[in-house]
XYZ file of C-alpha atoms in Angstrom:
335
model
C 51.076 -52.197 -51.915
C 52.763 -51.974 -48.492
C 55.810 -53.810 -49.758
C 56.126 -51.397 -52.721
C 55.852 -48.416 -50.319
C 58.557 -49.892 -48.014
C 60.913 -50.521 -50.903
C 60.552 -46.982 -52.295
C 61.019 -45.341 -48.918
C 64.225 -47.272 -48.319
C 65.757 -47.194 -51.790
C 63.890 -44.662 -53.961
C 64.999 -41.323 -55.419
C 63.795 -38.074 -53.825
C 60.550 -37.995 -55.796
C 59.835 -41.653 -55.256
C 60.404 -41.419 -51.512
C 58.102 -38.379 -51.122
C 55.404 -40.228 -53.168
C 55.758 -43.323 -51.015
C 55.558 -41.282 -47.817
C 52.395 -39.653 -49.174
C 50.948 -43.034 -50.102
C 51.610 -44.362 -46.600
C 49.013 -42.058 -45.165
C 46.396 -43.564 -47.333
C 46.936 -47.154 -46.006
C 44.778 -48.825 -43.517
C 46.040 -49.347 -39.853
C 47.009 -52.957 -40.505
C 49.134 -52.067 -43.566
C 50.777 -49.244 -41.598
C 51.615 -51.695 -38.843
C 53.266 -54.033 -41.304
C 55.304 -51.140 -42.798
C 56.574 -50.206 -39.328
C 57.639 -53.827 -38.890
C 59.497 -53.657 -42.139
C 61.640 -50.697 -40.983
C 60.199 -47.630 -42.744
C 60.454 -45.446 -39.663
C 64.200 -44.905 -39.920
C 64.120 -43.675 -43.549
C 61.310 -41.399 -42.748
C 63.289 -39.799 -39.915
C 66.191 -39.524 -42.392
C 63.893 -37.512 -44.645
C 63.257 -35.019 -41.820
C 66.934 -34.271 -41.748
C 67.030 -33.114 -45.383
C 66.754 -29.438 -46.246
C 63.876 -30.312 -48.555
C 60.526 -28.818 -47.310
C 58.388 -31.129 -49.423
C 60.182 -34.227 -48.221
C 60.057 -33.068 -44.607
C 56.346 -32.406 -44.784
C 55.603 -35.802 -46.419
C 57.735 -37.583 -43.843
C 55.957 -35.828 -40.848
C 52.542 -36.757 -42.176
C 53.720 -40.307 -42.665
C 55.131 -40.578 -39.119
C 51.961 -39.067 -37.664
C 49.998 -41.717 -39.552
C 52.134 -44.514 -38.231
C 51.973 -43.150 -34.630
C 48.327 -42.391 -34.450
C 46.487 -44.945 -32.328
C 49.581 -47.288 -32.171
C 51.521 -47.205 -28.934
C 54.209 -49.549 -30.297
C 54.957 -47.254 -33.187
C 55.111 -44.218 -30.920
C 57.845 -46.022 -28.854
C 59.641 -47.118 -32.053
C 59.684 -43.582 -33.492
C 61.154 -42.115 -30.273
C 63.755 -44.920 -29.909
C 64.946 -44.326 -33.507
C 65.860 -40.709 -32.595
C 63.091 -38.530 -33.794
C 63.053 -36.097 -30.796
C 66.252 -34.116 -31.510
C 65.306 -34.023 -35.194
C 61.907 -32.478 -34.285
C 63.552 -29.970 -32.063
C 65.863 -28.937 -34.828
C 62.877 -28.495 -37.105
C 61.225 -26.061 -34.718
C 63.947 -23.587 -35.568
C 62.872 -23.593 -39.227
C 60.591 -20.559 -38.636
C 58.042 -22.172 -41.015
C 54.511 -21.964 -39.671
C 53.112 -25.124 -41.247
C 56.114 -27.183 -40.308
C 56.060 -25.858 -36.717
C 52.416 -26.890 -36.496
C 53.205 -30.388 -37.791
C 56.166 -30.811 -35.434
C 54.123 -29.780 -32.327
C 51.429 -32.172 -33.481
C 54.031 -34.911 -33.652
C 55.184 -34.073 -30.081
C 51.528 -34.202 -29.017
C 51.032 -37.677 -30.425
C 54.265 -39.246 -29.167
C 53.828 -37.598 -25.732
C 50.537 -39.463 -25.220
C 52.540 -42.657 -24.750
C 53.774 -43.064 -21.116
C 56.939 -44.789 -22.259
C 58.067 -41.718 -24.184
C 57.492 -38.996 -21.538
C 60.826 -39.111 -19.690
C 62.734 -39.177 -22.962
C 60.834 -36.097 -24.197
C 61.447 -34.268 -20.854
C 65.173 -35.165 -20.920
C 65.560 -33.793 -24.441
C 64.850 -30.133 -23.402
C 61.555 -30.161 -25.353
C 59.632 -28.738 -22.383
C 61.643 -25.544 -22.358
C 61.263 -25.120 -26.071
C 57.445 -25.552 -25.923
C 57.194 -23.111 -22.994
C 59.274 -20.580 -24.857
C 57.038 -20.962 -27.930
C 53.976 -20.311 -25.829
C 55.591 -17.475 -24.045
C 56.599 -15.708 -27.267
C 60.390 -16.141 -26.607
C 61.054 -18.412 -29.563
C 62.082 -17.392 -33.085
C 59.248 -15.888 -35.084
C 56.661 -16.995 -32.451
C 54.116 -14.492 -33.745
C 53.562 -16.665 -36.864
C 52.598 -19.696 -34.727
C 49.000 -20.702 -35.249
C 46.361 -21.030 -32.575
C 46.253 -24.800 -33.245
C 49.952 -25.062 -32.645
C 49.531 -23.290 -29.297
C 46.722 -25.563 -28.297
C 48.787 -28.582 -29.282
C 51.762 -27.309 -27.291
C 49.634 -26.929 -24.177
C 48.098 -30.332 -24.677
C 51.586 -31.844 -25.081
C 52.667 -30.332 -21.812
C 49.536 -31.561 -20.182
C 50.332 -35.077 -21.420
C 53.810 -34.837 -19.839
C 52.431 -33.464 -16.604
C 50.778 -36.806 -15.839
C 54.268 -38.139 -15.122
C 55.000 -36.640 -11.663
C 58.823 -37.066 -12.094
C 58.597 -34.423 -14.806
C 56.706 -31.791 -12.833
C 59.884 -30.218 -11.211
C 61.428 -29.720 -14.699
C 58.220 -28.189 -15.925
C 58.102 -25.700 -13.002
C 61.789 -24.766 -13.445
C 61.143 -24.002 -17.152
C 58.986 -21.133 -16.278
C 55.710 -22.757 -17.249
C 53.677 -21.162 -14.415
C 54.367 -17.635 -15.582
C 53.819 -18.601 -19.257
C 50.425 -20.155 -18.477
C 49.462 -17.062 -16.387
C 50.499 -14.875 -19.333
C 48.133 -16.897 -21.633
C 45.336 -16.667 -19.123
C 45.785 -12.866 -18.952
C 46.151 -12.365 -22.722
C 43.215 -14.315 -24.125
C 39.483 -14.269 -23.615
C 38.572 -16.171 -20.531
C 36.067 -18.203 -22.541
C 38.636 -19.277 -25.146
C 39.772 -22.838 -25.646
C 43.395 -21.881 -25.047
C 42.578 -20.391 -21.626
C 40.591 -23.459 -20.814
C 43.434 -25.755 -21.573
C 46.024 -23.473 -19.907
C 43.861 -23.361 -16.732
C 43.456 -27.112 -16.649
C 47.239 -27.622 -16.965
C 48.066 -25.015 -14.341
C 45.699 -26.619 -11.830
C 47.321 -30.019 -12.357
C 50.824 -28.586 -11.922
C 50.134 -26.573 -8.823
C 48.289 -29.557 -7.223
C 51.507 -31.508 -7.565
C 54.151 -28.813 -6.785
C 54.430 -26.485 -3.838
C 56.864 -24.366 -5.818
C 54.300 -24.003 -8.565
C 51.651 -23.110 -6.054
C 53.897 -20.459 -4.401
C 54.704 -18.962 -7.867
C 51.041 -18.775 -8.793
C 49.969 -17.280 -5.455
C 52.716 -14.693 -5.607
C 52.153 -13.587 -9.245
C 50.688 -10.155 -9.602
C 47.040 -10.071 -10.695
C 46.824 -13.816 -10.732
C 44.020 -14.078 -8.199
C 42.065 -11.423 -10.088
C 42.464 -13.458 -13.285
C 40.987 -16.526 -11.609
C 38.114 -14.530 -10.203
C 37.414 -13.114 -13.675
C 37.566 -16.607 -15.079
C 34.935 -17.704 -12.579
C 32.673 -15.022 -13.914
C 33.465 -15.169 -17.597
C 35.002 -18.590 -18.475
C 33.532 -21.823 -19.887
C 32.029 -24.305 -17.358
C 35.222 -26.348 -17.387
C 37.409 -23.316 -17.095
C 35.412 -22.026 -14.105
C 35.910 -25.436 -12.545
C 39.709 -25.226 -12.871
C 39.816 -21.530 -11.700
C 37.858 -22.261 -8.516
C 40.109 -25.347 -7.993
C 43.161 -23.148 -8.202
C 41.763 -20.518 -5.790
C 40.875 -23.284 -3.380
C 44.485 -24.614 -3.470
C 45.793 -21.159 -2.942
C 43.487 -20.484 0.073
C 44.220 -23.856 1.582
C 47.981 -23.241 1.412
C 47.713 -20.217 3.742
C 44.221 -19.059 4.574
C 45.302 -16.193 6.824
C 47.414 -14.804 3.946
C 45.163 -15.302 0.976
C 41.573 -15.072 2.418
C 41.560 -11.266 2.353
C 43.274 -10.996 -1.107
C 40.685 -13.316 -2.642
C 37.722 -11.557 -0.979
C 39.044 -8.154 -2.202
C 38.808 -9.261 -5.731
C 35.042 -9.722 -5.370
C 34.898 -13.483 -5.655
C 31.804 -14.152 -3.550
C 29.046 -13.453 -6.205
C 30.808 -15.704 -8.750
C 31.285 -18.492 -6.238
C 27.672 -18.401 -5.176
C 26.568 -18.547 -8.711
C 28.984 -21.395 -9.390
C 27.721 -23.343 -6.326
C 24.276 -23.293 -7.975
C 24.943 -23.793 -11.696
C 28.542 -25.027 -12.067
C 29.696 -28.515 -12.959
C 29.516 -31.074 -10.141
C 33.188 -30.633 -9.300
C 32.893 -26.850 -9.548
C 30.032 -26.798 -7.143
C 31.920 -28.764 -4.547
C 35.011 -26.672 -4.947
C 33.020 -23.492 -4.695
C 31.315 -24.617 -1.465
C 34.656 -25.562 0.065
C 36.093 -22.226 -0.876
C 33.088 -20.288 0.528
C 33.562 -22.089 3.855
C 37.236 -21.163 3.893
C 36.426 -17.517 3.138
C 33.861 -17.169 5.927
C 34.690 -15.039 8.850
C 35.699 -17.199 11.841
C 38.331 -16.429 14.487
C 39.460 -18.234 17.489
C 36.970 -16.201 19.447
C 33.780 -17.728 18.161
C 31.078 -15.470 19.475
C 27.438 -16.624 19.314
C 26.845 -14.252 16.449
C 29.778 -15.603 14.356
C 28.729 -19.118 15.101
C 25.253 -18.309 13.940
C 26.662 -16.787 10.770
C 28.612 -19.950 10.075
C 25.465 -22.085 10.544
C 23.650 -19.707 8.220
C 26.193 -20.310 5.482
C 25.958 -24.034 5.909
C 22.182 -23.861 6.008
C 21.986 -21.962 2.705
C 24.490 -24.448 1.131
C 22.213 -27.261 2.189
C 19.347 -25.454 0.430
C 21.427 -25.333 -2.668
C 22.109 -29.141 -2.435
C 18.517 -29.858 -1.780
C 17.328 -27.881 -4.763
C 19.903 -29.605 -7.013
C 18.767 -29.702 -10.592
C 15.463 -28.036 -9.737
C 16.920 -24.540 -9.289
C 16.773 -22.704 -12.499
C 16.427 -19.140 -13.850
C 15.157 -16.518 -11.464
C 14.785 -18.970 -8.635
C 18.516 -19.709 -8.726
C 19.345 -16.033 -8.869
C 17.087 -15.341 -5.891
C 18.814 -17.971 -3.936
C 22.216 -16.517 -4.757
C 21.056 -12.946 -3.890
C 19.612 -14.172 -0.598
C 22.939 -15.815 0.288
C 24.856 -12.633 -0.604
C 22.494 -10.460 1.503
C 22.733 -12.748 4.539
C 26.488 -13.018 4.279
C 26.754 -9.206 4.184
C 24.835 -8.696 7.457
């Protein structure tokens, strides 16, 4: 069966090649591996360069099947020149093709050996423009395509050599735009927030761009209040990075957005990492000057004491008891 598919892909007519590409997706992983060894990747990439929508779609599905779960095939596909062909297809203004092409980028970008080649191709700027609404007919792009685009960029961000290129592409402002535009509890904001935290943790330029963006701090505070548990974790992580970068500059800005109630609640019922980040940020936001009067020292000790109570309660604090603990901390901090 696999030999028949390989022969038809290499030598068949248009209809035969489309049928063979479709059949490839129904083969088991071992058979697909044998097909890649027999050289079917090159004719599939050639099908992508036709102006035939049906052939392009069949070839994309076939390449995704070959690449899925097979690192060697991901490398082969990139080495045989698929990246510029995929970028050309993104200009087709066809929603279903765009979704498939971005899915292909997501799959091949998961392989470490491909990341620098993808970055060098200019794909980062294209994906950022798509997310930012600056690309042709972007309004027709599906939510799944946007999620896959963010996930692709997240894959690439794990290669620290690529981070400067990502920052220069305008990714920070695009991610902030997504965070502002969608519900804080949405999957897209969750993924955008995770990517933004990773980027600013690795780039001072990205951190400065985020800190200086209008209403960014407010958006992170809103996310701490309204986001999913994971999204809250990333939001508090970003605020902590901002505050750590220049406490004197950002402490007041963060406090003015009303972050304290959300941080206190997060320190009680957030994820483990969110609790730790929330407590670190609360300590940074406390009022302490170089002139540590006895009253201010006592206040600092009070904050730390209440945090110890939160730690001691751990999983036992629930419902009204957790809320009372938070309210008690707010009241004592306000005095």
